[in-house]
mmCIF file with all atom_site columns, C-alpha atoms in Angstrom:
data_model
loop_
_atom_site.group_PDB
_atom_site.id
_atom_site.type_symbol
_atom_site.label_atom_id
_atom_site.label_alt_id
_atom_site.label_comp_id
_atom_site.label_asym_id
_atom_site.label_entity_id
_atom_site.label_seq_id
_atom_site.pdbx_PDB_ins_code
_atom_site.Cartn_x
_atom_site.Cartn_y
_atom_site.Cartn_z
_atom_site.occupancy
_atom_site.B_iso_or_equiv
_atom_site.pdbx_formal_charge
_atom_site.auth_seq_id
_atom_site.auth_comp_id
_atom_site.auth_asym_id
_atom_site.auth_atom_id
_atom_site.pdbx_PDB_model_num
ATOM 1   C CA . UNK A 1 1   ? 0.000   0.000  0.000  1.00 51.00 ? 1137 UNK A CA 1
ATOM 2   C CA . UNK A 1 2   ? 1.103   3.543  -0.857 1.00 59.00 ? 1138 UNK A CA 1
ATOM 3   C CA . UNK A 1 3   ? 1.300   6.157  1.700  1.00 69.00 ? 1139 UNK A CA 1
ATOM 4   C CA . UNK A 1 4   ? -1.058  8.598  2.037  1.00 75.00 ? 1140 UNK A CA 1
ATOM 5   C CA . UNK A 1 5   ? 0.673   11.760 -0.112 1.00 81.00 ? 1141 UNK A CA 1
ATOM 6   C CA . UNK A 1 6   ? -0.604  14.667 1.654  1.00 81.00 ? 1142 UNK A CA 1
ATOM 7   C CA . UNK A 1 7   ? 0.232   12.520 5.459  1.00 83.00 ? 1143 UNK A CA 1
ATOM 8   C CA . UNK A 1 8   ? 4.126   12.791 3.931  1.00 85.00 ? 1144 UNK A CA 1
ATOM 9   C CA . UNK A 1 9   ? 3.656   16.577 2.833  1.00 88.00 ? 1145 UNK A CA 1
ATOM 10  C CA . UNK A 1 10  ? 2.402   17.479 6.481  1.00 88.00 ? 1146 UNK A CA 1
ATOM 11  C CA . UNK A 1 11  ? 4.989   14.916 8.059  1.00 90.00 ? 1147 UNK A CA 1
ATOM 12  C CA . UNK A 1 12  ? 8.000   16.398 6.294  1.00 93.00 ? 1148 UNK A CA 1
ATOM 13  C CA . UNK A 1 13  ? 6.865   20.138 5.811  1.00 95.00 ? 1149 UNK A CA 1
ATOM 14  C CA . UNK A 1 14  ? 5.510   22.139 8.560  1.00 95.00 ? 1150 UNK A CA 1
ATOM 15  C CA . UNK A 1 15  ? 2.960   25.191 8.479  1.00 95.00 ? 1151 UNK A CA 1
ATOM 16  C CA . UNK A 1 16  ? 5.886   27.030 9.623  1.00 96.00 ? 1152 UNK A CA 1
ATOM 17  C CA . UNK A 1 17  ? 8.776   25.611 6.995  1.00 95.00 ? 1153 UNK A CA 1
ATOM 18  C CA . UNK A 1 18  ? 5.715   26.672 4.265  1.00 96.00 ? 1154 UNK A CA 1
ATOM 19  C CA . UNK A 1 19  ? 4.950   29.826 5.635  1.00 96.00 ? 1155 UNK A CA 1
ATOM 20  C CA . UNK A 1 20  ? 8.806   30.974 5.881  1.00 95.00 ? 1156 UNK A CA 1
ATOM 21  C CA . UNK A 1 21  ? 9.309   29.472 1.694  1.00 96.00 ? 1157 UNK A CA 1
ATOM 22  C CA . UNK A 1 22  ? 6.684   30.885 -0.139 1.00 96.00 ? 1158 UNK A CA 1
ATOM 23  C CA . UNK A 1 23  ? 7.046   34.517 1.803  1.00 95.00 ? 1159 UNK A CA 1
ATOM 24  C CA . UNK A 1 24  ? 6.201   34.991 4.961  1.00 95.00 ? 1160 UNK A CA 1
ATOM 25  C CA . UNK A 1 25  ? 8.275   36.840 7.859  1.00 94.00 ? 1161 UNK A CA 1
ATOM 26  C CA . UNK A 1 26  ? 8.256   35.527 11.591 1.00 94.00 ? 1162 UNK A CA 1
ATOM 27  C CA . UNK A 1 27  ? 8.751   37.956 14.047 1.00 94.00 ? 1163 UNK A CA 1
ATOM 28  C CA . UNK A 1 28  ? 11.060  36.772 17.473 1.00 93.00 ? 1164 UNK A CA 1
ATOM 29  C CA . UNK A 1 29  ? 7.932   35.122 18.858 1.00 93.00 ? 1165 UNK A CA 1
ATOM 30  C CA . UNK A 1 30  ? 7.695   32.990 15.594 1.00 93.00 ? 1166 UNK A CA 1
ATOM 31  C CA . UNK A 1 31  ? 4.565   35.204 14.578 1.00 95.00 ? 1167 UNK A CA 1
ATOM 32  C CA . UNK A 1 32  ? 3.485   36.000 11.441 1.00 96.00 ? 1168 UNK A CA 1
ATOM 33  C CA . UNK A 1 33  ? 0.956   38.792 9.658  1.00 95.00 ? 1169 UNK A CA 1
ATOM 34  C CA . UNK A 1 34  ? -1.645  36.486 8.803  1.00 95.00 ? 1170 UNK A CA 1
ATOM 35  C CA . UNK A 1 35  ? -2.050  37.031 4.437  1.00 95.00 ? 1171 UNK A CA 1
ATOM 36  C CA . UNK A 1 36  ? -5.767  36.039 4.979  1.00 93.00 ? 1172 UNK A CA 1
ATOM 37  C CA . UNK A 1 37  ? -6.970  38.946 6.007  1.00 91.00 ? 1173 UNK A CA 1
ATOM 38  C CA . UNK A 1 38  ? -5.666  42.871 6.349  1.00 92.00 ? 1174 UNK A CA 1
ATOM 39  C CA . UNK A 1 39  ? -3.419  41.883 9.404  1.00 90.00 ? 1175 UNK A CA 1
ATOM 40  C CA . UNK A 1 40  ? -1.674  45.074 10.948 1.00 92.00 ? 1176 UNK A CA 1
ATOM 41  C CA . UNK A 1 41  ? 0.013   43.140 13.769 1.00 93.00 ? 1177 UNK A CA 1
ATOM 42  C CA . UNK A 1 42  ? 1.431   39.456 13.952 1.00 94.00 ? 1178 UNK A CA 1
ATOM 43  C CA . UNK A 1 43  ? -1.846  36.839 14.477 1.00 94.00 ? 1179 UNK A CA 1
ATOM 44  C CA . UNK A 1 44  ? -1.011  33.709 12.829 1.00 96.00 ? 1180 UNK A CA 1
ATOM 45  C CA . UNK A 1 45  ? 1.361   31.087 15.762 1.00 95.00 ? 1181 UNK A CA 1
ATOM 46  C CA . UNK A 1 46  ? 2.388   28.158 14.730 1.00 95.00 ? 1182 UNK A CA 1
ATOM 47  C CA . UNK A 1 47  ? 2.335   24.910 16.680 1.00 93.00 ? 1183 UNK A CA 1
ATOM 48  C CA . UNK A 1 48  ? 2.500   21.295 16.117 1.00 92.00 ? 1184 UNK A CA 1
ATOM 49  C CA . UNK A 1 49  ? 2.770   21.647 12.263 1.00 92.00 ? 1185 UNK A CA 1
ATOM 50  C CA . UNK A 1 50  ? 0.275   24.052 11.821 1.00 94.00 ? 1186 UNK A CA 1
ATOM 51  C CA . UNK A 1 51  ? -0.591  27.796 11.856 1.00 94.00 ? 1187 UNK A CA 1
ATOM 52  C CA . UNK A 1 52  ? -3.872  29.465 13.554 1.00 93.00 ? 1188 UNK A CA 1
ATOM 53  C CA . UNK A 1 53  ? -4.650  32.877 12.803 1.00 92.00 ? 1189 UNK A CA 1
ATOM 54  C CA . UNK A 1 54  ? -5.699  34.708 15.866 1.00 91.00 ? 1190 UNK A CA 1
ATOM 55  C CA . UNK A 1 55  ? -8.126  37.574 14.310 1.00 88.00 ? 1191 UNK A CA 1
ATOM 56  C CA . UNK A 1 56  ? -9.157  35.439 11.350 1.00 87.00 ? 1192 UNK A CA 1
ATOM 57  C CA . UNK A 1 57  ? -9.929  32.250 12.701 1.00 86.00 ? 1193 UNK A CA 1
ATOM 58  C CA . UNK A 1 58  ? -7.777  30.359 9.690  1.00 89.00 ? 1194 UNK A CA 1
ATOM 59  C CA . UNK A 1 59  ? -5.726  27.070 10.426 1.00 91.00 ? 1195 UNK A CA 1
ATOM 60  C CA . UNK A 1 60  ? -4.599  24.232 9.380  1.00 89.00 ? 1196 UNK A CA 1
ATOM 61  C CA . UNK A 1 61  ? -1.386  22.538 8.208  1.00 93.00 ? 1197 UNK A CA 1
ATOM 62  C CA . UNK A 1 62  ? 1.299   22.757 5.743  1.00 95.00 ? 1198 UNK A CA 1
ATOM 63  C CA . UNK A 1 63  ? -1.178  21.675 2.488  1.00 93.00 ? 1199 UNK A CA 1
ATOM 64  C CA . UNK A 1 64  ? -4.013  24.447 3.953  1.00 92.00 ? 1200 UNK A CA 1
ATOM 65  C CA . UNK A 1 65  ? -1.491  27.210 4.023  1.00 95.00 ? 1201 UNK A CA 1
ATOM 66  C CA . UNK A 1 66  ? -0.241  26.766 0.520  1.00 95.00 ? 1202 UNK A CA 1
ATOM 67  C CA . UNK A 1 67  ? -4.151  26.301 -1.197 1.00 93.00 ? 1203 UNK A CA 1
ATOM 68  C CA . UNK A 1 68  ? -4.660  29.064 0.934  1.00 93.00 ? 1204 UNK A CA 1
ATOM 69  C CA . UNK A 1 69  ? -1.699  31.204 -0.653 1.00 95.00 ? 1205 UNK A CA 1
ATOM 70  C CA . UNK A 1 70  ? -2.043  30.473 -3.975 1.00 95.00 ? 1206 UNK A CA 1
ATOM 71  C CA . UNK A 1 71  ? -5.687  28.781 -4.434 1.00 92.00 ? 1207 UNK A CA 1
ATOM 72  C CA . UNK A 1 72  ? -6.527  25.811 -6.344 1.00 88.00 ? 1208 UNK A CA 1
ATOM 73  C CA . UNK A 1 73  ? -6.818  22.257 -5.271 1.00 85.00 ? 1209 UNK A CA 1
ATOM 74  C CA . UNK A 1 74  ? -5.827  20.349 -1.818 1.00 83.00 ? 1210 UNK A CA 1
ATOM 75  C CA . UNK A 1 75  ? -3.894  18.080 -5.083 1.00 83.00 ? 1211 UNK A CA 1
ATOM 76  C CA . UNK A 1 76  ? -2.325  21.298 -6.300 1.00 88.00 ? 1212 UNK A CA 1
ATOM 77  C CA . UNK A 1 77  ? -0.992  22.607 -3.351 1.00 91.00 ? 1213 UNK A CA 1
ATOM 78  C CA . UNK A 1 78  ? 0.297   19.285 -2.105 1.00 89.00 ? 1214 UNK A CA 1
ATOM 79  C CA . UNK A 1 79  ? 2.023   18.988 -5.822 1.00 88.00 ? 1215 UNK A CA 1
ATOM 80  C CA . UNK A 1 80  ? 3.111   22.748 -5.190 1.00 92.00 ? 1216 UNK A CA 1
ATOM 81  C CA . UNK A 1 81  ? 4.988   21.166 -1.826 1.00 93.00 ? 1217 UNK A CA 1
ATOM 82  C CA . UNK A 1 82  ? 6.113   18.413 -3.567 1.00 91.00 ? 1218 UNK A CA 1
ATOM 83  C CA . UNK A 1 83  ? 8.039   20.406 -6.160 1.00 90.00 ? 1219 UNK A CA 1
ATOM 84  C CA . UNK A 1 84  ? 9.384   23.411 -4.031 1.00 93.00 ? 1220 UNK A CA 1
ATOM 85  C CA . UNK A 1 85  ? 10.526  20.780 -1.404 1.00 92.00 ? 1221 UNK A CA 1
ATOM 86  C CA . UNK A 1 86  ? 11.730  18.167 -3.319 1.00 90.00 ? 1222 UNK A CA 1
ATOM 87  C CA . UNK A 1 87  ? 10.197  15.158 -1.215 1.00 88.00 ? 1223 UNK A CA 1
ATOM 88  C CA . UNK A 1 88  ? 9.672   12.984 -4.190 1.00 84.00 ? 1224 UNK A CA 1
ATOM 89  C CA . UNK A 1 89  ? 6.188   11.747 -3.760 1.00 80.00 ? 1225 UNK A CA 1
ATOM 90  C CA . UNK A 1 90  ? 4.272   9.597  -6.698 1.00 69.00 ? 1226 UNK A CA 1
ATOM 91  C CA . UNK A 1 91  ? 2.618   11.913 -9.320 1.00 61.00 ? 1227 UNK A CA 1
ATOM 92  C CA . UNK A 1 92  ? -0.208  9.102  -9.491 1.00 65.00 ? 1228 UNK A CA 1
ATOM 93  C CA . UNK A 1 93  ? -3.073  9.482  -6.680 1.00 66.00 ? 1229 UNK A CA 1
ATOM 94  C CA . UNK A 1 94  ? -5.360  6.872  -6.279 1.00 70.00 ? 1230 UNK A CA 1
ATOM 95  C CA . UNK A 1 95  ? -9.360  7.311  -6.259 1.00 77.00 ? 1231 UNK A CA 1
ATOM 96  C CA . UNK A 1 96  ? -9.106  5.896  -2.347 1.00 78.00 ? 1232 UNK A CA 1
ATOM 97  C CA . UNK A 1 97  ? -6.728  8.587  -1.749 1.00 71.00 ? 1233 UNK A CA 1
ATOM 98  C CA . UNK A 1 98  ? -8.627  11.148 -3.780 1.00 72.00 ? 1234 UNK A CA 1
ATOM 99  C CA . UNK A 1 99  ? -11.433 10.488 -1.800 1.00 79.00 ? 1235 UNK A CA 1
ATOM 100 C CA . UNK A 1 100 ? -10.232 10.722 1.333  1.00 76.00 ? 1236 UNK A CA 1
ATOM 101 C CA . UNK A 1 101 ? -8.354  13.902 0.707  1.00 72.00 ? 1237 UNK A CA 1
ATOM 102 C CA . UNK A 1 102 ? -12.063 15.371 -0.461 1.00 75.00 ? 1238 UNK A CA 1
ATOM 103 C CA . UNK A 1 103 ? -12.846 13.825 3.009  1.00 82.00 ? 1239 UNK A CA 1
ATOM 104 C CA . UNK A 1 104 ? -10.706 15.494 4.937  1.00 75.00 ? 1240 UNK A CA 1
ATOM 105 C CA . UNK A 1 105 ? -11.387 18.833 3.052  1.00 73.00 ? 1241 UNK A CA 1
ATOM 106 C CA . UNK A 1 106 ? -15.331 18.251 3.897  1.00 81.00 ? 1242 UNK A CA 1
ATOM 107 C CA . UNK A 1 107 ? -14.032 18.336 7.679  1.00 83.00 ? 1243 UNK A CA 1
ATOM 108 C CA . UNK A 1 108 ? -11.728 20.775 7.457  1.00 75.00 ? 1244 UNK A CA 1
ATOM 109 C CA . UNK A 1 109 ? -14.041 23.325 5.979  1.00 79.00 ? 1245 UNK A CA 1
ATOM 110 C CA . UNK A 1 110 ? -16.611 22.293 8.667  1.00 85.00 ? 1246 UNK A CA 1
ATOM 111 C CA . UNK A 1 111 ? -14.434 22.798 11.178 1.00 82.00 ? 1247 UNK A CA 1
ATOM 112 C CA . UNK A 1 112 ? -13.599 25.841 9.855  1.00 80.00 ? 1248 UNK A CA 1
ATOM 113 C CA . UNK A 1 113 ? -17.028 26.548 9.661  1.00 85.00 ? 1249 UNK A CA 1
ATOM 114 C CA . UNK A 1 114 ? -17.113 25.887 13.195 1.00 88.00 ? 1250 UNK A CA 1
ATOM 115 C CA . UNK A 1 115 ? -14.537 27.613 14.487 1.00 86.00 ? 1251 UNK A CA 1
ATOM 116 C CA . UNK A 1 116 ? -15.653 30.904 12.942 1.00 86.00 ? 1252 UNK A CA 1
ATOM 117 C CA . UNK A 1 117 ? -18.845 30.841 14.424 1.00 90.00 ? 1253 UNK A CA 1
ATOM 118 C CA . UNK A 1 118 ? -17.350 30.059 17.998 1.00 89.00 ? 1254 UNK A CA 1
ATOM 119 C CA . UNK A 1 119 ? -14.955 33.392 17.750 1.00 90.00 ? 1255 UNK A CA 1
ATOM 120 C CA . UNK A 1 120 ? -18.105 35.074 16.661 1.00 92.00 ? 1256 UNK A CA 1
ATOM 121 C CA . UNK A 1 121 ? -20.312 33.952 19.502 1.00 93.00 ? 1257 UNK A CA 1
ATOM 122 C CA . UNK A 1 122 ? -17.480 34.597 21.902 1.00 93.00 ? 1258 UNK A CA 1
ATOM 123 C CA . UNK A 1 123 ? -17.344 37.820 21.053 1.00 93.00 ? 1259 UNK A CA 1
ATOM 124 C CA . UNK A 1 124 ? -21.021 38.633 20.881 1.00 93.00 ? 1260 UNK A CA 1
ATOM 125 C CA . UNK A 1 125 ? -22.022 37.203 23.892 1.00 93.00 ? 1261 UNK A CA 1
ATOM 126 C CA . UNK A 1 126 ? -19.163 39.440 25.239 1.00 93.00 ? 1262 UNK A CA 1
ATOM 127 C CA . UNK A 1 127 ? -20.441 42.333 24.247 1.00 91.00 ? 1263 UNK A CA 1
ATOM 128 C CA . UNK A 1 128 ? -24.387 41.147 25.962 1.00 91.00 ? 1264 UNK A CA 1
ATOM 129 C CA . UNK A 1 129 ? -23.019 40.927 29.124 1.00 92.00 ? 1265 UNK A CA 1
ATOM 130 C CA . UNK A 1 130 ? -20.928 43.409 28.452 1.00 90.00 ? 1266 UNK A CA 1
ATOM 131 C CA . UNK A 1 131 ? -24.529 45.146 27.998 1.00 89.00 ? 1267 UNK A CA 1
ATOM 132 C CA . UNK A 1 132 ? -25.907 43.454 31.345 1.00 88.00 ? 1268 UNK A CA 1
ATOM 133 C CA . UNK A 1 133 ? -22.650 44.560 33.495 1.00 89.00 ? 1269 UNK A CA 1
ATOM 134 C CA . UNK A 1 134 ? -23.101 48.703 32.559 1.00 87.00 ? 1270 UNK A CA 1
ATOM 135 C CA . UNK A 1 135 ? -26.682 48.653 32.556 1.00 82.00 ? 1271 UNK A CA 1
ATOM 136 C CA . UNK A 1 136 ? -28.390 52.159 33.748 1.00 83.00 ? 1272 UNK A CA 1
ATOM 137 C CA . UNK A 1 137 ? -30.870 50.858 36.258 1.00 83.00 ? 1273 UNK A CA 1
ATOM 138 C CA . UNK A 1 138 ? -32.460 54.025 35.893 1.00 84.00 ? 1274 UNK A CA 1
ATOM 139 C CA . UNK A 1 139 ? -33.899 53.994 32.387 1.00 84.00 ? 1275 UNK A CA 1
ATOM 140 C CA . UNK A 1 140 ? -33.579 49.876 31.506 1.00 84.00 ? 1276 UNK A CA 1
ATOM 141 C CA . UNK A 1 141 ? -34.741 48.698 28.469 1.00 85.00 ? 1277 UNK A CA 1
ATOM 142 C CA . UNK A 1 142 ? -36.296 45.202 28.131 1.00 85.00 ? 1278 UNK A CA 1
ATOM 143 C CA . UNK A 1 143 ? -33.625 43.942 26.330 1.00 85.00 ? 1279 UNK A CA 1
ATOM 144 C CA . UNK A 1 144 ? -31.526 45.539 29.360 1.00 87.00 ? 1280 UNK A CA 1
ATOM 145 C CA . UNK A 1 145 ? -33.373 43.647 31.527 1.00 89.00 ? 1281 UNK A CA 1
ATOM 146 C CA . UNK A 1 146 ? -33.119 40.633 29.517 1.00 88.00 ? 1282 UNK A CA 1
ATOM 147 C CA . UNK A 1 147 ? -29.635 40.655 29.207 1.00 89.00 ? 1283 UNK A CA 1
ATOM 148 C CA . UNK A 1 148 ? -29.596 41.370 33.060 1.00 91.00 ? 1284 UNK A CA 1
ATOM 149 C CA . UNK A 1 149 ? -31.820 38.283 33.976 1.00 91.00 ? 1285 UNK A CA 1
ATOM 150 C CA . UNK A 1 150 ? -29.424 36.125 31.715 1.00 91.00 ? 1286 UNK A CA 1
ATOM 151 C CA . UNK A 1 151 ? -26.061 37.213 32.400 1.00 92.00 ? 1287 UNK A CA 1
ATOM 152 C CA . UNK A 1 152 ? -25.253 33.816 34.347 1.00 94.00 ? 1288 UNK A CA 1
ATOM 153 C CA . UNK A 1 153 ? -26.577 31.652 31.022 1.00 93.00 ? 1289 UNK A CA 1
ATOM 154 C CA . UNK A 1 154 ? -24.245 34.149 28.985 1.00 93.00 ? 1290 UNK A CA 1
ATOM 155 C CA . UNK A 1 155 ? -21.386 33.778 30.992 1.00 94.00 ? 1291 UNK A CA 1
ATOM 156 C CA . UNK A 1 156 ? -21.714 29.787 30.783 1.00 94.00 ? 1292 UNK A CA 1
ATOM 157 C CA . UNK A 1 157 ? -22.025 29.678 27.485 1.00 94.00 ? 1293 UNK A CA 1
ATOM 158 C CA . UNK A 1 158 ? -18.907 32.314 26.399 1.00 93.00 ? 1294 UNK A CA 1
ATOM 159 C CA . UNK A 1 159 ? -16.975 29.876 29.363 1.00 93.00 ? 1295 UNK A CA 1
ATOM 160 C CA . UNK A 1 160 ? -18.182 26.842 27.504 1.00 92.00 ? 1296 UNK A CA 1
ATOM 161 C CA . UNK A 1 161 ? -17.212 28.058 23.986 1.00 92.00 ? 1297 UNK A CA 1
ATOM 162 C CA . UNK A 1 162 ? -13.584 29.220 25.216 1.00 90.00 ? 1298 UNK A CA 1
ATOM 163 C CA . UNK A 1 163 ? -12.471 26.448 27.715 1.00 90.00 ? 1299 UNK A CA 1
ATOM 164 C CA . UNK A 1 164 ? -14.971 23.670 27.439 1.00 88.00 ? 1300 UNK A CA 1
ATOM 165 C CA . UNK A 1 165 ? -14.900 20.218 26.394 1.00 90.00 ? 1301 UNK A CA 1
ATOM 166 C CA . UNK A 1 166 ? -14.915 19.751 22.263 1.00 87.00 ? 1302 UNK A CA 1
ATOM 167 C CA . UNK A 1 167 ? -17.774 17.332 22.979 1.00 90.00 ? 1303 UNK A CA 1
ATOM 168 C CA . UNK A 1 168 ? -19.755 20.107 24.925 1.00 92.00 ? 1304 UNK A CA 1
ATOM 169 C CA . UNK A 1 169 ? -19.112 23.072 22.222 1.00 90.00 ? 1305 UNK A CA 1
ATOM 170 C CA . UNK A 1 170 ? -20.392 20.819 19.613 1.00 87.00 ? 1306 UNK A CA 1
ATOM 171 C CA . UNK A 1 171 ? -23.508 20.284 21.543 1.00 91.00 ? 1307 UNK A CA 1
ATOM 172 C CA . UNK A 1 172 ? -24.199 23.883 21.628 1.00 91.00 ? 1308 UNK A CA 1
ATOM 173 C CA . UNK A 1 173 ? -23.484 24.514 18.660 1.00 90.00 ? 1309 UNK A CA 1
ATOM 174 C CA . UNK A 1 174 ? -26.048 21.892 17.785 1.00 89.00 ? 1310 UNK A CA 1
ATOM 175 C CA . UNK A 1 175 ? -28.477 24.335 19.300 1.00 90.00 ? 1311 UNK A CA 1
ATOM 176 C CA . UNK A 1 176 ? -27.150 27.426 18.714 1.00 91.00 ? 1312 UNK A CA 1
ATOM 177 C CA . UNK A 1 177 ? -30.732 28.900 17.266 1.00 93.00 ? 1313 UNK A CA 1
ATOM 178 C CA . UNK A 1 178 ? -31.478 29.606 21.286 1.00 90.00 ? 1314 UNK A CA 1
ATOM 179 C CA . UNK A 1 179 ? -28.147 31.754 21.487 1.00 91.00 ? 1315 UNK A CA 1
ATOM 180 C CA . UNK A 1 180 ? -27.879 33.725 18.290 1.00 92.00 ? 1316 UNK A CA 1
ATOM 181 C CA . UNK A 1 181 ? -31.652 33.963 19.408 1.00 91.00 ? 1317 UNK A CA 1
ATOM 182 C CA . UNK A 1 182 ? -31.037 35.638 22.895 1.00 89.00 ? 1318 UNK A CA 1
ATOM 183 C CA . UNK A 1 183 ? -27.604 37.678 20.936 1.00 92.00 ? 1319 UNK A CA 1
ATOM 184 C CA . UNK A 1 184 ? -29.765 38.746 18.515 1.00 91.00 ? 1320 UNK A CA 1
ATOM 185 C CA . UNK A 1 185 ? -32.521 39.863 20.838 1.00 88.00 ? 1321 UNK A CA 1
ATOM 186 C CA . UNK A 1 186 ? -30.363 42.045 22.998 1.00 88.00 ? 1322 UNK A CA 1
ATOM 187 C CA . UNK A 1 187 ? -27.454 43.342 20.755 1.00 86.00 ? 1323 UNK A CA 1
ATOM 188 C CA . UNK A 1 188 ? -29.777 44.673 17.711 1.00 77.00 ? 1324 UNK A CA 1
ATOM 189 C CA . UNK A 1 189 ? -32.051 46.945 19.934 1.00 57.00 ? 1325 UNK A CA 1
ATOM 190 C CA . UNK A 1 190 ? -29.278 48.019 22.103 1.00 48.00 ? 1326 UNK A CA 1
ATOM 191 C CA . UNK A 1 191 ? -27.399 49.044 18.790 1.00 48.00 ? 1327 UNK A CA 1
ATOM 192 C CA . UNK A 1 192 ? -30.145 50.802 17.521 1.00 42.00 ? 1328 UNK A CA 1
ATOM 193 C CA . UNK A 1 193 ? -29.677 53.542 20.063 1.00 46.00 ? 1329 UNK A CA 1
#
């Protein structure tokens, strides 16, 4: 059996080796401007292999960063690899192995998918209690008072979506229509002001 092509790219070529080949600069930290977004100020770490961009939310591994650069396929990028690295892997790819690279894209994007809506709810139910914690208890709105009454369920959930257990986040996010219900609720009135 052949090994898997884009296990060897990842094995021998790190987010980091990529990212420092094809451009980018690393600051002392080993930081880099992320070049997925209008990055002012080092966001993307590496770790393990792979780079996570702070602001953005983008990650991933060695193959991710170079589709990511220069578009195209997971196939292209991992030829792109191949080539600028010299590792010598089989031009041939098999359907198994095309298939489970589309696989692993399908997850990938959905834990991309994921992961950007956790930073977002992070930072929105933030800014709720952030509403609940400088309410004027003179002249409260209902939404005030909402966002009052459910501080505690706000503070679980940003908790939850920060520190918790991958098999707890997923469950909320399984019913996140009762939180982007209650962020909705108390952010777009309170904004309207």
């Amino acid at each position: 059996m052949t090994p898997d092509p884009f296990l060897v790219a990842r094995e021998q070529v790190s987010a980091q080796d990529a990212a420092r080949h094809y451009g980018l600069t690393l600051d002392r930290r080993g930081w880099a401007l992320c070049p997925f977004h209008a990055d002012h100020k080092p966001s993307m770490s590496f770790k393990g292999g792979r780079y996570r961009c702070w602001s953005c939310g983008a990650s991933g591994d060695s193959v991710d960063l170079v589709r990511g650069l220069f578009g195209g396929t997971y196939w292209e990028a991992l030829q792109r690899i191949n080539q600028d690295f010299g590792l010598g892997l089989s031009g041939e790819i098999t359907p198994q192995q095309r298939a489970e690279a589309q696989e692993r894209q399908r997850i990938r994007e959905l834990h991309q998918r994921f992961e950007r809506w956790r930073g977002d709810t992070i930072n929105q139910l933030t800014a709720c209690i952030r509403v609940a914690n400088t309410a004027d208890w003179g002249n409260l709105t209902d939404q005030t008072a909402e966002a009052i009454r459910r501080r505690e369920q706000m503070e679980y959930w940003a908790d939850l979506l920060s520190h918790g257990a991958a098999s707890e986040q997923m469950q909320l996010f399984k019913e996140r229509k009762q939180v982007e219900l209650l962020i909705s609720s108390i952010l777009t009135t309170t904004r309207m002001k």
